[in-house]
Short mmCIF file of C-alpha atoms in Angstrom, two decimals:
data_model
loop_
_atom_site.label_atom_id
_atom_site.label_comp_id
_atom_site.label_asym_id
_atom_site.label_seq_id
_atom_site.Cartn_x
_atom_site.Cartn_y
_atom_site.Cartn_z
CA MET A 1 58.49 89.13 167.87
CA ASN A 2 55.40 87.53 166.38
CA ALA A 3 53.58 90.84 166.57
CA LEU A 4 56.37 92.56 164.68
CA ARG A 5 56.42 89.84 162.06
CA THR A 6 52.66 90.18 161.65
CA ARG A 7 52.93 93.95 161.15
CA VAL A 8 55.75 93.60 158.65
CA THR A 9 53.85 90.90 156.79
CA GLY A 10 50.74 93.04 156.67
CA LEU A 11 52.72 96.02 155.35
CA LEU A 12 54.28 93.90 152.60
CA GLU A 13 50.93 92.52 151.62
CA VAL A 14 49.49 96.06 151.34
CA VAL A 15 52.45 97.12 149.16
CA ALA A 16 51.88 94.06 146.96
CA LEU A 17 48.14 94.71 146.73
CA PHE A 18 48.64 98.34 145.68
CA SER A 19 51.28 97.32 143.15
CA VAL A 20 48.98 94.76 141.53
CA ALA A 21 46.06 97.18 141.56
CA GLY A 22 48.20 99.92 139.94
CA PHE A 23 49.43 97.57 137.23
CA VAL A 24 45.93 96.34 136.41
CA LEU A 25 44.44 99.84 136.38
CA GLY A 26 47.20 100.97 134.03
CA LEU A 27 46.14 98.33 131.49
CA PHE A 28 42.82 100.19 131.17
CA GLY A 29 44.34 103.59 130.47
CA ARG A 30 42.29 103.96 127.31
CA VAL A 31 39.07 103.70 129.37
CA PHE A 32 39.72 106.50 131.88
CA TRP A 33 42.47 109.10 131.91
CA ILE A 34 43.36 108.55 135.60
CA PHE A 35 43.96 104.85 134.92
CA ASP A 36 46.53 105.86 132.33
CA LEU A 37 48.54 107.62 135.06
CA PHE A 38 49.00 104.27 136.81
CA SER A 39 50.49 102.70 133.67
CA HIS A 40 53.77 104.60 133.88
CA PHE A 41 55.09 102.87 137.00
CA ARG A 42 55.39 99.32 135.69
CA LEU A 43 59.07 99.07 136.67
CA GLN A 44 58.25 100.17 140.22
CA TYR A 45 55.44 97.65 140.46
CA ALA A 46 57.78 94.82 139.40
CA VAL A 47 60.50 95.81 141.88
CA ALA A 48 57.96 96.20 144.72
CA LEU A 49 56.37 92.79 144.04
CA LEU A 50 59.63 90.94 143.64
CA SER A 51 61.03 92.52 146.84
CA ALA A 52 57.80 91.85 148.74
CA GLY A 53 57.74 88.29 147.50
CA ASP A 54 61.29 87.55 148.66
CA LEU A 55 60.62 89.06 152.11
CA LEU A 56 57.33 87.17 152.48
CA LEU A 57 59.10 83.93 151.70
CA PHE A 58 61.72 84.80 154.35
CA LEU A 59 58.86 85.49 156.81
CA ARG A 60 57.42 82.07 156.00
CA ARG A 61 54.49 83.22 153.94
CA PRO A 62 55.12 80.92 150.97
CA ARG A 63 51.70 81.23 149.31
CA THR A 64 51.52 85.05 149.38
CA GLY A 65 55.21 85.36 148.58
CA GLY A 66 54.90 82.99 145.64
CA VAL A 67 52.02 84.92 144.18
CA CYS A 68 53.97 88.15 144.46
CA LEU A 69 56.99 86.62 142.77
CA LEU A 70 54.79 85.18 139.99
CA ILE A 71 53.06 88.51 139.23
CA GLY A 72 56.31 90.43 139.58
CA GLY A 73 57.96 88.04 137.17
CA ILE A 74 55.16 88.46 134.63
CA ILE A 75 55.47 92.24 134.79
CA SER A 76 59.28 91.94 134.49
CA ILE A 77 58.91 89.91 131.32
CA SER A 78 56.76 92.69 129.82
CA LEU A 79 59.61 95.13 130.58
CA ALA A 80 62.27 93.03 128.84
CA PRO A 81 61.89 94.55 125.34
CA TRP A 82 62.74 98.02 126.72
CA PHE A 83 65.89 96.82 128.48
CA PHE A 84 66.98 94.35 125.81
CA PRO A 85 65.94 95.87 122.49
CA LYS A 86 66.24 93.83 119.28
CA ARG A 87 69.42 94.31 117.34
CA ILE A 88 69.16 95.72 113.84
CA PRO A 89 70.05 92.80 111.55
CA THR A 90 71.81 94.94 108.96
CA GLU A 91 73.60 98.26 109.07
CA PRO A 92 71.52 101.15 107.69
CA THR A 93 72.58 102.52 104.35
CA GLY A 94 72.43 106.00 102.92
CA PRO A 95 73.22 109.32 104.63
CA ALA A 96 72.68 109.56 108.36
CA LEU A 97 71.15 112.42 110.28
CA ARG A 98 72.39 113.14 113.81
CA LEU A 99 69.93 115.04 116.00
CA VAL A 100 69.35 116.16 119.53
CA SER A 101 65.85 116.54 121.05
CA PHE A 102 66.05 118.40 124.34
CA ASN A 103 63.52 119.96 126.75
CA VAL A 104 65.49 122.89 128.20
CA ASN A 105 62.83 123.88 130.81
CA THR A 106 61.66 127.49 130.51
CA ALA A 107 62.64 128.28 134.10
CA ASN A 108 66.12 126.82 133.71
CA SER A 109 68.93 129.40 133.78
CA GLU A 110 71.83 127.07 132.94
CA PHE A 111 72.17 128.59 129.51
CA ALA A 112 75.92 128.04 129.12
CA ALA A 113 75.64 124.37 130.11
CA VAL A 114 73.06 123.77 127.41
CA VAL A 115 75.08 125.57 124.75
CA ASP A 116 78.22 123.61 125.78
CA TYR A 117 76.35 120.32 125.62
CA LEU A 118 74.96 121.02 122.15
CA ALA A 119 78.40 121.99 120.95
CA SER A 120 79.91 118.75 122.28
CA ALA A 121 77.08 116.62 120.89
CA ASP A 122 77.66 118.23 117.45
CA PRO A 123 74.30 117.23 115.94
CA ASP A 124 73.06 118.02 112.45
CA LEU A 125 69.68 119.03 113.79
CA ILE A 126 68.58 120.46 117.18
CA PHE A 127 65.01 120.44 118.42
CA LEU A 128 64.45 122.31 121.67
CA MET A 129 61.28 122.59 123.73
CA GLU A 130 60.17 125.14 126.35
CA VAL A 131 62.16 127.98 124.76
CA ASN A 132 61.14 131.58 125.39
CA ASP A 133 62.68 134.86 124.26
CA GLY A 134 65.34 134.63 126.93
CA TRP A 135 66.42 131.21 125.74
CA MET A 136 66.44 132.31 122.10
CA ASN A 137 68.81 135.17 122.99
CA GLN A 138 71.12 132.86 124.83
CA LEU A 139 71.06 130.28 122.04
CA ALA A 140 72.06 132.82 119.37
CA PRO A 141 75.44 131.03 118.77
CA LEU A 142 73.47 128.17 117.21
CA ASP A 143 72.58 130.46 114.33
CA VAL A 144 76.20 130.29 113.25
CA SER A 145 76.70 126.51 113.42
CA HIS A 146 73.11 125.74 112.38
CA PRO A 147 71.99 128.61 110.13
CA HIS A 148 68.58 127.18 109.15
CA ARG A 149 66.01 127.77 111.86
CA ILE A 150 62.29 127.79 112.63
CA ALA A 151 61.09 128.88 116.04
CA LEU A 152 58.08 129.95 118.06
CA PRO A 153 59.27 131.08 121.53
CA ARG A 154 56.58 131.27 124.20
CA GLU A 155 56.47 131.99 127.91
CA ASP A 156 54.10 129.15 128.81
CA ASN A 157 56.50 126.17 128.60
CA PHE A 158 55.35 125.27 125.09
CA GLY A 159 57.72 127.26 122.91
CA LEU A 160 59.55 125.27 120.25
CA ALA A 161 62.65 125.85 118.12
CA LEU A 162 64.52 123.80 115.55
CA TRP A 163 67.96 124.50 114.08
CA SER A 164 69.52 122.63 111.16
CA ARG A 165 72.86 122.49 109.37
CA PHE A 166 71.03 121.68 106.15
CA PRO A 167 68.49 123.86 104.35
CA LEU A 168 64.87 123.33 105.25
CA ALA A 169 63.08 122.30 102.08
CA ALA A 170 59.77 122.85 103.90
CA ALA A 171 59.09 124.13 107.39
CA ARG A 172 56.09 125.16 109.42
CA ILE A 173 54.93 125.36 113.01
CA ASN A 174 51.33 124.25 113.44
CA ASP A 175 49.80 126.09 116.38
CA ASP A 176 46.16 125.86 115.40
CA LEU A 177 45.50 122.75 117.47
CA ILE A 178 42.64 122.69 119.99
CA ASP A 179 44.79 123.78 122.91
CA GLU A 180 47.12 125.91 120.72
CA THR A 181 50.10 123.71 121.59
CA PRO A 182 52.46 124.04 118.63
CA MET A 183 53.99 121.27 116.55
CA VAL A 184 57.05 121.58 114.27
CA ASP A 185 56.98 119.92 110.85
CA VAL A 186 60.05 120.27 108.64
CA THR A 187 61.61 118.55 105.65
CA ILE A 188 65.38 118.35 105.14
CA GLN A 189 67.15 117.37 101.95
CA ARG A 190 70.57 115.81 102.43
CA ASP A 191 72.29 114.62 99.26
CA ASP A 192 69.59 112.56 97.47
CA THR A 193 67.71 111.66 100.70
CA THR A 194 64.70 113.46 102.09
CA PHE A 195 64.06 113.47 105.85
CA ARG A 196 60.88 114.64 107.49
CA ILE A 197 61.01 115.60 111.18
CA ILE A 198 57.91 116.14 113.26
CA GLY A 199 58.58 117.64 116.68
CA VAL A 200 55.92 117.69 119.41
CA HIS A 201 55.51 118.71 123.04
CA PRO A 202 51.89 118.05 124.05
CA VAL A 203 50.45 119.13 127.40
CA PRO A 204 50.95 116.85 130.45
CA PRO A 205 47.91 114.56 130.92
CA MET A 206 46.93 115.96 134.33
CA SER A 207 43.21 116.25 133.59
CA GLN A 208 40.72 114.55 131.29
CA GLU A 209 40.86 117.45 128.82
CA ALA A 210 44.67 117.57 128.90
CA SER A 211 44.91 113.82 128.41
CA ARG A 212 42.62 114.01 125.41
CA SER A 213 44.65 116.91 124.00
CA ARG A 214 47.91 114.98 124.34
CA ASN A 215 46.48 111.87 122.70
CA ASP A 216 44.94 113.86 119.88
CA GLN A 217 48.21 115.68 119.14
CA LEU A 218 50.21 112.43 119.11
CA GLN A 219 47.73 110.77 116.82
CA ARG A 220 47.73 113.81 114.54
CA ALA A 221 51.51 113.71 114.38
CA ALA A 222 51.43 109.99 113.69
CA ARG A 223 49.02 110.48 110.79
CA LEU A 224 51.35 113.09 109.28
CA ALA A 225 54.23 110.68 109.63
CA ALA A 226 52.29 107.80 108.13
CA ASN A 227 51.65 109.81 104.95
CA SER A 228 55.26 110.80 104.48
CA THR A 229 58.65 109.88 103.11
CA PRO A 230 60.14 106.67 104.53
CA ASN A 231 62.73 108.70 106.39
CA VAL A 232 60.43 110.24 109.01
CA LEU A 233 61.17 110.93 112.62
CA LEU A 234 58.66 111.79 115.38
CA ILE A 235 60.63 113.43 118.19
CA GLY A 236 60.04 115.55 121.27
CA ASP A 237 58.78 115.37 124.84
CA LEU A 238 55.69 113.18 124.42
CA ASN A 239 54.60 113.46 128.05
CA LEU A 240 54.01 109.69 128.35
CA THR A 241 56.06 106.54 128.90
CA PRO A 242 56.42 103.38 126.81
CA PHE A 243 54.12 101.57 129.23
CA SER A 244 51.04 103.69 128.44
CA PRO A 245 48.37 102.09 126.20
CA HIS A 246 48.41 105.35 124.26
CA PHE A 247 52.09 104.76 123.45
CA ALA A 248 51.11 101.35 122.11
CA ASP A 249 48.50 103.07 119.92
CA LEU A 250 51.25 105.37 118.62
CA LEU A 251 53.42 102.42 117.68
CA ALA A 252 50.46 100.70 116.03
CA THR A 253 50.29 103.50 113.43
CA LYS A 254 51.17 102.25 110.01
CA TRP A 255 54.56 103.90 109.54
CA PRO A 256 56.07 104.34 106.05
CA SER A 257 58.49 101.66 104.98
#
């Protein structure tokens, strides 16, 4: 029985050690691209540490269990803003814009399900990623409900398309970035209000070069947004989580007010 308890205790301590190491490495995601990959699992680290801490206390390891609970609690506190966001003190005024941003997945063949979902969501603006020629053919009904469109279908998972109920006062797809990953930039006029929508889908950060490309595109999009009308939206599949230091850099951009 003691031998089993020792093995279980050792396993829990290893889990706790790896969780703490992953959390700490993630904090240094700006230093090295691999460290950034560890930043995305903050919730899992918190759950692992809190669970390990409770079990270690049960197994009469109060010191190790207490440390696990303390670190797990600290990580949990850092997660709180994402689970309990601040309430907007006042209701927004002016015309609203309802939109859907959706990565359809190039290899996905559930065309009817996507069309049905978009019809039920009834948005004013639709931004879809990973569209190719096949998807554009299947999404032709959108041209009736949303007659204003800009699209660049591609077969490499980086095609983009945007449909709008309202005329596009300005629209372009920027595909001259370093890795030729396109970015949509459109302006919509509704009543007396101008909206600017910037849609992105950077490459996944699975190498140093890809990580740099993703960060560069996000910062470029943020700079466009910062020099824009107050009603600006940056949307898309960003290929990062809120726990990445690079997401913090994105939020630190001076957005128009």
